[in-house]
Amino acid sequence: MLLISQDYKYFFTTDDSVINVFNLNSGEIVFKLSHTDSLCSELCTKEASIVSICLNPFNKYQLLSFHENSTICLWDYEDGLLMQTFDCGQLNIIKILNVNSSIYALGHLKNSNQSGPSFYRLLLDTSVLKSNKTIEHQLIVSNLSLNLDKLQISVDKNENYIAYIEGRKKIVISHFKNSVYTLKYKSKIELTCLALHPNEDCIATGTTSGKIILWYNYLKGELRNCADYTPEPSECVLHWHSLPVLCVYFSTEGSILLSGGHECVLVKWLFKSGQKDFKPRLGSPITDILASIDNSVYITKHLDNTIHLMGANMKVVQTISTFLCPHFQTMNKEMLKNANFSLYPTGLTYFNRLNCLVTNGKPGHLQFYSTNSDKLLFNLDIVNENYISPENLNRPNVHTEIECLAFSSDSAWLATVERRDDSVTTPETRLKFWFHDSTNNKFNLNTLVRHPHSYDRVNKIKFKPNGNILLSCGQDGCFKSWTLNKSSQSAKSNWVYSTSNGYRDTNPNNVEFLTLNNSDYLAVSFNYIVTLWRFESDNSFSYVDDLIHCHLGENVKWMQKLSHSNLIVVHEQNLNIWNLEESSSTESLLDKNELTLNSSCVLSEPVDDVLYVNLIGDSQVAIISRKLDNLDNSKAKIKISLIEKNKNIFEIKNIHEFVLNTNGFLNFVMIPNTEKNLSDLECMNIFYADNFGVVKKLRKNNWSKNSHLDELSWDNRKKMTKNQVESNLARILAQKNSDMINTGLSDNLLGDQKNEYFETSLKKIENTPAFLMPQIGDFCLNLLKSMLIKQNEN
C-alpha cells in the first residue's frame, strides 16, 4: 500500500499495524506511526492491522488510517502525532478509496447475512473530524460479488460508477444511483488487476497471460447521456509481459500507463501510441506502483518489501529496504499460511558486533537487519546466484537456499550451509566459513567444503563456545567436527575436517556443549535420544552415556544447558531437565581411574509446541511456545515461560500469555538490551517474524503510576532524520517549552526545593525536540506537580 503527500515531500507505506512515513527526497524514514504506542497494556499485542490509508481531504497535512477493528485514526504526519480516533460503528472496512473530496469504503456490517461486501460513502466533514463522534456511512451499492482474494475495485473520477473484478474473468460495472445499470463483461483470460482512466471511459486490466486489456465503450446510454446507445465494449491489447501482471497504474492526466509483474521489470506505456519504455532488473516482482502528479517521481513496491524511487528517466535514485521477505519464491498462499512452514529456514539469529538480526533475505543472501533503525544494513551474497524469473509460475526455478548458519562466540566467524535440490540432478551441498573483518566490516570467504555430509542434508551447525571447533549434524547419520588449522608456513588459516561419529544408525539433529568440572562434553540428539560424548585431548569424542526419558516418537527439538550441571531437553510434547555429575570409577583390569557421568531426570513436564529456547544469565532459561486454535489455525496462543534454578530446585513460571495472528511459522529471537547490563528477562527484547516479511517487537510496559516519563515512553517516540526540516508546529512547541523551562529555573528552585523527578524530566525535555515528545497526557500532571515550589508562610 503506497500513498504520496500532495506537496511531494513524503510518501507512506503500511506494515500490518504501522504506518511508515518516508522523506521523498532522501528516502529516510521520518516516523513510524502506530496506534499501539498509546496503549498501556501489560503486553502490547492488541494492535489492529491497517486495511487502508488516505489523506484527509479537508487538510492535506493530515493522514487517515483505517483499521480492521473499525477504528479510524487521524494523524499529523509532519509531527508524528495522533490527533484523534473515531469509530465506524457496525462497519467493518476492507478497503478505502479516496476520490476528489469523498472517501468510499468497501466493507460489510457486523452480524450481516449478506454473502458479499457492500460499497459505502463515509460521511466525513470538518465538523465530524473535530469531534469524537461515530462516523456514519451511506450505502451506495450492496452485496457486491467481488473477488476478495484479488480485491480489485476502482471508482471513476466523476463518482458515477464503480468497476471491479468478479470471480476470475468478469468485469462488473455498478452505477451508484440504480443497481439496474449493472453491467458484466467476461474476458477470455483470467484477470489479475484493474485501473480506471482518470479522464476517459477506459478500464485497464492485467491478465495471467501477461496481456493488458484496455476496455472501451462499456457504459450504457444512461451513463453516457445517450438514450439510444447500446453497449458494445471494444478491447485493445498491450502485450509485453510473459508472466501475470500484478499491478497497473494510470498517471494523473492519463497519458502514461505503468505496469509491473513477476518479471521484476517496470513498463512505461504511452497511452495513445502504445510505445513503451522499461526499467529492468528491479530485484523482485512488483506489487504496487505510484506516481507523482507531475510524473517526476515513480515509486514501486515489491514482494520482498523493497521500495524503489525513480525519476522521470526511469533511473533508480533511492532504494529503501527494511526487513526483506523472500516469499515471492512461492506463490502458494496456503503454504505460506501453514503454521509449520517457514520461509526463514535459518531462523532469526543475533549478531552482536553490529547489534542486528541475521536471517534469509533475497535468494542466496543473508540479510543483516537493524532493529533500532528499522533498516536493512546490507545483504551478504552467499551462493553467488542471481534471481531469475521463471518461465511458468507453476514450475518455479530451483535456487540454492541457505539452510543453516552459526556465529562463533566472538562473532569473528560465520558458518553457512547452502543446498540445491531440484529432485532431478544430484543435490549440491556446501559448507562455507566466513571471516568477519572488523576494519572494513566485511565478511570474507575463508574455506569452502563441498558435500560435508555426502549428498545428504545438514540439520544443524554450531560453534563451540570459546573454541575454534564447529559441529555439524547430517542426515547421513553422522555428526562431524571441523577445526581451525593455523598453518605454520603462511599466516592464513583455514578450516579442516577432524572427526566423525554416529549412534545406532540414526540421524543427529541437534548439539549442545557442556562443561563439567573443567571437562568438556558434547550432547548430541538422535531422534528422541540424547547422547553424551567427552572431548579428548586430540579433539576426538568418546561415547559416555545416553539419556532416554520420553516416548519413541517424540523427537528432540531443542537442547539448552542450564548452569554447569543441568541440561534442558525439549521434545515435541515434553520437557525434561537432566542433572549431570561426574564420578570416578576404578577398572579392575587396568587398575586406573576413569571419569563417568551420573545422569538423572529431575523434572519432566508436558509442553506445547516450543518455538524458541534461550539462556538468560547462568540460572534462567526462557521458553516460547505456541498452541494453535482448534477452530482457527490463523491464531495461536503464545506462552512465554521461565525456568529458574534456586538451590537445586527447578521452577517453571508462566510470564506472559497472549494471542497472535499467525501468517505461517513464527520465528522468535531474544536480543539483550545494550543499555542495561542485567541478566533478566525484563531486559531482553523479543522479536518475531512471520512468512509475510513482518518483524515485530514484543515489549512489556511496566509503567508505574508515578513514572509515566519512563525511558520506554521516550524510546517509543520515533527518531526523525537529520535532514528533516522541523514543521511550524514543532518550532512553536519547542519555543513554548523553552520559555516554560527558562521561567521555571529561578533562584527559588535551588537547594532542598529541587525535585529529583523534575530534574531528570527537565533534562529530557531540554534535550528532546517537541515533535519527538510523548503525548502531553503521558507526563503533564506529574511534571507540573514536581515543578510546584513551596512558598514560605511569611
PDB file of C-alpha atoms in Angstrom, residues 538-706:
ATOM      1  CA  ASP A 538      43.167 -34.786  20.334  1.00  0.00           C
ATOM      2  CA  ASN A 539      39.726 -33.162  19.708  1.00  0.00           C
ATOM      3  CA  SER A 540      38.105 -36.553  19.192  1.00  0.00           C
ATOM      4  CA  PHE A 541      34.997 -37.741  21.048  1.00  0.00           C
ATOM      5  CA  SER A 542      34.384 -40.768  23.209  1.00  0.00           C
ATOM      6  CA  TYR A 543      30.887 -42.038  23.955  1.00  0.00           C
ATOM      7  CA  VAL A 544      29.797 -41.713  27.606  1.00  0.00           C
ATOM      8  CA  ASP A 545      26.077 -42.243  28.081  1.00  0.00           C
ATOM      9  CA  ASP A 546      22.625 -41.741  26.607  1.00  0.00           C
ATOM     10  CA  LEU A 547      19.552 -40.049  28.078  1.00  0.00           C
ATOM     11  CA  ILE A 548      16.151 -41.594  27.372  1.00  0.00           C
ATOM     12  CA  HIS A 549      13.046 -40.303  29.115  1.00  0.00           C
ATOM     13  CA  CYS A 550      10.247 -39.967  26.559  1.00  0.00           C
ATOM     14  CA  HIS A 551       8.111 -41.869  24.091  1.00  0.00           C
ATOM     15  CA  LEU A 552       9.538 -43.338  20.909  1.00  0.00           C
ATOM     16  CA  GLY A 553       8.027 -40.795  18.504  1.00  0.00           C
ATOM     17  CA  GLU A 554       8.877 -37.609  20.430  1.00  0.00           C
ATOM     18  CA  ASN A 555      11.992 -36.324  18.702  1.00  0.00           C
ATOM     19  CA  VAL A 556      14.232 -33.764  20.354  1.00  0.00           C
ATOM     20  CA  LYS A 557      13.574 -30.195  19.145  1.00  0.00           C
ATOM     21  CA  TRP A 558      15.753 -28.091  21.445  1.00  0.00           C
ATOM     22  CA  MET A 559      18.627 -28.576  23.882  1.00  0.00           C
ATOM     23  CA  GLN A 560      19.953 -25.920  26.245  1.00  0.00           C
ATOM     24  CA  LYS A 561      22.401 -26.122  29.108  1.00  0.00           C
ATOM     25  CA  LEU A 562      21.404 -24.554  32.420  1.00  0.00           C
ATOM     26  CA  SER A 563      24.130 -23.609  34.903  1.00  0.00           C
ATOM     27  CA  HIS A 564      27.068 -26.066  34.785  1.00  0.00           C
ATOM     28  CA  SER A 565      25.483 -29.407  35.542  1.00  0.00           C
ATOM     29  CA  ASN A 566      21.993 -29.311  34.040  1.00  0.00           C
ATOM     30  CA  LEU A 567      20.680 -29.915  30.540  1.00  0.00           C
ATOM     31  CA  ILE A 568      17.207 -28.967  29.318  1.00  0.00           C
ATOM     32  CA  VAL A 569      15.855 -31.252  26.593  1.00  0.00           C
ATOM     33  CA  VAL A 570      12.679 -30.198  24.802  1.00  0.00           C
ATOM     34  CA  HIS A 571      10.773 -32.876  22.924  1.00  0.00           C
ATOM     35  CA  GLU A 572       7.698 -32.402  20.784  1.00  0.00           C
ATOM     36  CA  GLN A 573       5.302 -32.675  23.726  1.00  0.00           C
ATOM     37  CA  ASN A 574       7.522 -32.948  26.763  1.00  0.00           C
ATOM     38  CA  LEU A 575      10.304 -31.067  28.580  1.00  0.00           C
ATOM     39  CA  ASN A 576      12.963 -32.835  30.642  1.00  0.00           C
ATOM     40  CA  ILE A 577      15.667 -31.371  32.872  1.00  0.00           C
ATOM     41  CA  TRP A 578      18.663 -33.603  33.467  1.00  0.00           C
ATOM     42  CA  ASN A 579      21.216 -33.366  36.240  1.00  0.00           C
ATOM     43  CA  LEU A 580      24.712 -34.462  35.221  1.00  0.00           C
ATOM     44  CA  GLU A 581      27.517 -35.214  37.687  1.00  0.00           C
ATOM     45  CA  GLU A 582      30.976 -36.612  37.202  1.00  0.00           C
ATOM     46  CA  SER A 583      32.214 -39.529  39.289  1.00  0.00           C
ATOM     47  CA  SER A 584      35.396 -41.601  39.247  1.00  0.00           C
ATOM     48  CA  SER A 585      35.485 -45.383  38.963  1.00  0.00           C
ATOM     49  CA  THR A 586      38.365 -47.885  39.036  1.00  0.00           C
ATOM     50  CA  GLU A 587      38.744 -50.547  36.385  1.00  0.00           C
ATOM     51  CA  SER A 588      39.964 -53.867  37.824  1.00  0.00           C
ATOM     52  CA  LEU A 589      41.926 -54.971  34.783  1.00  0.00           C
ATOM     53  CA  LEU A 590      43.826 -51.799  34.071  1.00  0.00           C
ATOM     54  CA  ASP A 591      43.742 -50.577  37.658  1.00  0.00           C
ATOM     55  CA  LYS A 592      43.237 -46.923  36.780  1.00  0.00           C
ATOM     56  CA  ASN A 593      40.662 -44.271  37.474  1.00  0.00           C
ATOM     57  CA  GLU A 594      38.132 -43.266  34.820  1.00  0.00           C
ATOM     58  CA  LEU A 595      35.612 -40.433  34.939  1.00  0.00           C
ATOM     59  CA  THR A 596      31.975 -41.412  34.397  1.00  0.00           C
ATOM     60  CA  LEU A 597      28.735 -39.424  34.308  1.00  0.00           C
ATOM     61  CA  ASN A 598      25.795 -39.979  36.608  1.00  0.00           C
ATOM     62  CA  SER A 599      22.632 -38.670  34.963  1.00  0.00           C
ATOM     63  CA  SER A 600      19.149 -38.306  36.429  1.00  0.00           C
ATOM     64  CA  CYS A 601      15.976 -36.634  35.217  1.00  0.00           C
ATOM     65  CA  VAL A 602      14.987 -34.155  37.929  1.00  0.00           C
ATOM     66  CA  LEU A 603      11.946 -32.604  36.201  1.00  0.00           C
ATOM     67  CA  SER A 604       9.586 -33.694  33.450  1.00  0.00           C
ATOM     68  CA  GLU A 605       6.697 -31.503  32.308  1.00  0.00           C
ATOM     69  CA  PRO A 606       4.329 -31.554  29.302  1.00  0.00           C
ATOM     70  CA  VAL A 607       4.713 -28.574  26.961  1.00  0.00           C
ATOM     71  CA  ASP A 608       3.055 -27.147  23.897  1.00  0.00           C
ATOM     72  CA  ASP A 609       4.839 -26.681  20.586  1.00  0.00           C
ATOM     73  CA  VAL A 610       8.115 -24.955  21.583  1.00  0.00           C
ATOM     74  CA  LEU A 611       9.300 -22.324  19.095  1.00  0.00           C
ATOM     75  CA  TYR A 612      12.333 -20.854  20.853  1.00  0.00           C
ATOM     76  CA  VAL A 613      14.642 -21.530  23.803  1.00  0.00           C
ATOM     77  CA  ASN A 614      17.207 -19.034  25.106  1.00  0.00           C
ATOM     78  CA  LEU A 615      19.622 -18.939  28.043  1.00  0.00           C
ATOM     79  CA  ILE A 616      19.422 -15.781  30.194  1.00  0.00           C
ATOM     80  CA  GLY A 617      22.311 -15.319  32.571  1.00  0.00           C
ATOM     81  CA  ASP A 618      23.506 -18.519  34.227  1.00  0.00           C
ATOM     82  CA  SER A 619      20.409 -19.752  36.014  1.00  0.00           C
ATOM     83  CA  GLN A 620      17.440 -18.847  33.792  1.00  0.00           C
ATOM     84  CA  VAL A 621      16.094 -20.227  30.519  1.00  0.00           C
ATOM     85  CA  ALA A 622      13.259 -18.586  28.590  1.00  0.00           C
ATOM     86  CA  ILE A 623      10.925 -20.765  26.530  1.00  0.00           C
ATOM     87  CA  ILE A 624       8.421 -19.515  23.960  1.00  0.00           C
ATOM     88  CA  SER A 625       5.738 -21.988  22.963  1.00  0.00           C
ATOM     89  CA  ARG A 626       2.515 -21.863  20.983  1.00  0.00           C
ATOM     90  CA  LYS A 627      -0.822 -23.612  20.873  1.00  0.00           C
ATOM     91  CA  LEU A 628      -2.848 -23.324  17.692  1.00  0.00           C
ATOM     92  CA  ASP A 629      -6.534 -22.560  17.882  1.00  0.00           C
ATOM     93  CA  ASN A 630      -8.535 -25.670  17.046  1.00  0.00           C
ATOM     94  CA  LEU A 631     -11.207 -23.619  15.280  1.00  0.00           C
ATOM     95  CA  ASP A 632      -8.978 -21.029  13.619  1.00  0.00           C
ATOM     96  CA  ASN A 633      -5.436 -22.062  12.639  1.00  0.00           C
ATOM     97  CA  SER A 634      -4.600 -18.441  11.814  1.00  0.00           C
ATOM     98  CA  LYS A 635      -4.491 -17.666  15.543  1.00  0.00           C
ATOM     99  CA  ALA A 636      -2.140 -19.100  18.123  1.00  0.00           C
ATOM    100  CA  LYS A 637      -1.818 -18.763  21.868  1.00  0.00           C
ATOM    101  CA  ILE A 638       1.773 -17.771  22.634  1.00  0.00           C
ATOM    102  CA  LYS A 639       3.208 -18.515  26.064  1.00  0.00           C
ATOM    103  CA  ILE A 640       6.479 -17.149  27.459  1.00  0.00           C
ATOM    104  CA  SER A 641       7.814 -19.272  30.328  1.00  0.00           C
ATOM    105  CA  LEU A 642      10.888 -19.003  32.516  1.00  0.00           C
ATOM    106  CA  ILE A 643      12.810 -21.872  34.066  1.00  0.00           C
ATOM    107  CA  GLU A 644      14.727 -20.871  37.207  1.00  0.00           C
ATOM    108  CA  LYS A 645      17.052 -22.820  39.445  1.00  0.00           C
ATOM    109  CA  ASN A 646      17.117 -21.896  43.129  1.00  0.00           C
ATOM    110  CA  LYS A 647      19.072 -24.122  45.474  1.00  0.00           C
ATOM    111  CA  ASN A 648      18.865 -27.165  43.168  1.00  0.00           C
ATOM    112  CA  ILE A 649      15.109 -26.720  42.853  1.00  0.00           C
ATOM    113  CA  PHE A 650      13.698 -26.001  39.402  1.00  0.00           C
ATOM    114  CA  GLU A 651      10.632 -23.884  38.901  1.00  0.00           C
ATOM    115  CA  ILE A 652       8.723 -23.125  35.679  1.00  0.00           C
ATOM    116  CA  LYS A 653       6.938 -19.761  35.707  1.00  0.00           C
ATOM    117  CA  ASN A 654       4.463 -18.545  33.104  1.00  0.00           C
ATOM    118  CA  ILE A 655       5.420 -14.930  32.427  1.00  0.00           C
ATOM    119  CA  HIS A 656       3.089 -13.902  29.589  1.00  0.00           C
ATOM    120  CA  GLU A 657       0.251 -15.381  27.566  1.00  0.00           C
ATOM    121  CA  PHE A 658      -1.293 -13.701  24.550  1.00  0.00           C
ATOM    122  CA  VAL A 659      -2.905 -14.485  21.203  1.00  0.00           C
ATOM    123  CA  LEU A 660      -1.236 -13.657  17.874  1.00  0.00           C
ATOM    124  CA  ASN A 661      -2.474 -13.789  14.319  1.00  0.00           C
ATOM    125  CA  THR A 662      -0.097 -16.193  12.625  1.00  0.00           C
ATOM    126  CA  ASN A 663       0.917 -15.912   8.995  1.00  0.00           C
ATOM    127  CA  GLY A 664       2.771 -19.182   8.806  1.00  0.00           C
ATOM    128  CA  PHE A 665       5.521 -20.243  11.171  1.00  0.00           C
ATOM    129  CA  LEU A 666       6.660 -17.665  13.724  1.00  0.00           C
ATOM    130  CA  ASN A 667      10.406 -17.252  14.247  1.00  0.00           C
ATOM    131  CA  PHE A 668      11.417 -15.737  17.592  1.00  0.00           C
ATOM    132  CA  VAL A 669      14.678 -14.289  18.872  1.00  0.00           C
ATOM    133  CA  MET A 670      15.758 -12.561  22.080  1.00  0.00           C
ATOM    134  CA  ILE A 671      18.216  -9.671  21.981  1.00  0.00           C
ATOM    135  CA  PRO A 672      19.843  -8.269  25.143  1.00  0.00           C
ATOM    136  CA  ASN A 673      19.277  -4.619  25.875  1.00  0.00           C
ATOM    137  CA  THR A 674      22.641  -2.943  25.375  1.00  0.00           C
ATOM    138  CA  GLU A 675      21.695  -0.072  27.676  1.00  0.00           C
ATOM    139  CA  LYS A 676      21.043  -2.330  30.659  1.00  0.00           C
ATOM    140  CA  ASN A 677      23.608  -4.800  31.915  1.00  0.00           C
ATOM    141  CA  LEU A 678      21.138  -7.014  33.712  1.00  0.00           C
ATOM    142  CA  SER A 679      20.656 -10.730  33.125  1.00  0.00           C
ATOM    143  CA  ASP A 680      16.906 -10.650  33.366  1.00  0.00           C
ATOM    144  CA  LEU A 681      14.005 -11.434  31.059  1.00  0.00           C
ATOM    145  CA  GLU A 682      12.683  -7.910  31.555  1.00  0.00           C
ATOM    146  CA  CYS A 683      15.835  -6.568  29.902  1.00  0.00           C
ATOM    147  CA  MET A 684      15.526  -8.772  26.826  1.00  0.00           C
ATOM    148  CA  ASN A 685      13.955  -7.515  23.610  1.00  0.00           C
ATOM    149  CA  ILE A 686      11.813 -10.182  21.936  1.00  0.00           C
ATOM    150  CA  PHE A 687      11.283 -10.055  18.174  1.00  0.00           C
ATOM    151  CA  TYR A 688       9.334 -12.345  15.889  1.00  0.00           C
ATOM    152  CA  ALA A 689       8.805 -12.631  12.127  1.00  0.00           C
ATOM    153  CA  ASP A 690       6.193 -14.392  10.001  1.00  0.00           C
ATOM    154  CA  ASN A 691       6.111 -15.625   6.414  1.00  0.00           C
ATOM    155  CA  PHE A 692       4.955 -12.266   5.034  1.00  0.00           C
ATOM    156  CA  GLY A 693       8.025 -10.251   5.958  1.00  0.00           C
ATOM    157  CA  VAL A 694       6.677  -8.546   9.065  1.00  0.00           C
ATOM    158  CA  VAL A 695       9.046  -8.329  12.034  1.00  0.00           C
ATOM    159  CA  LYS A 696       7.623  -7.108  15.327  1.00  0.00           C
ATOM    160  CA  LYS A 697       8.825  -6.452  18.820  1.00  0.00           C
ATOM    161  CA  LEU A 698       7.075  -7.633  21.951  1.00  0.00           C
ATOM    162  CA  ARG A 699       7.589  -5.138  24.718  1.00  0.00           C
ATOM    163  CA  LYS A 700       6.337  -5.142  28.283  1.00  0.00           C
ATOM    164  CA  ASN A 701       5.161  -1.798  29.612  1.00  0.00           C
ATOM    165  CA  ASN A 702       5.811  -1.770  33.346  1.00  0.00           C
ATOM    166  CA  TRP A 703       4.870   1.866  33.825  1.00  0.00           C
ATOM    167  CA  SER A 704       4.066   2.711  37.404  1.00  0.00           C
ATOM    168  CA  LYS A 705       1.513   5.362  38.238  1.00  0.00           C
ATOM    169  CA  ASN A 706       4.190   7.913  39.110  1.00  0.00           C
TER     170      ASN A 706
END
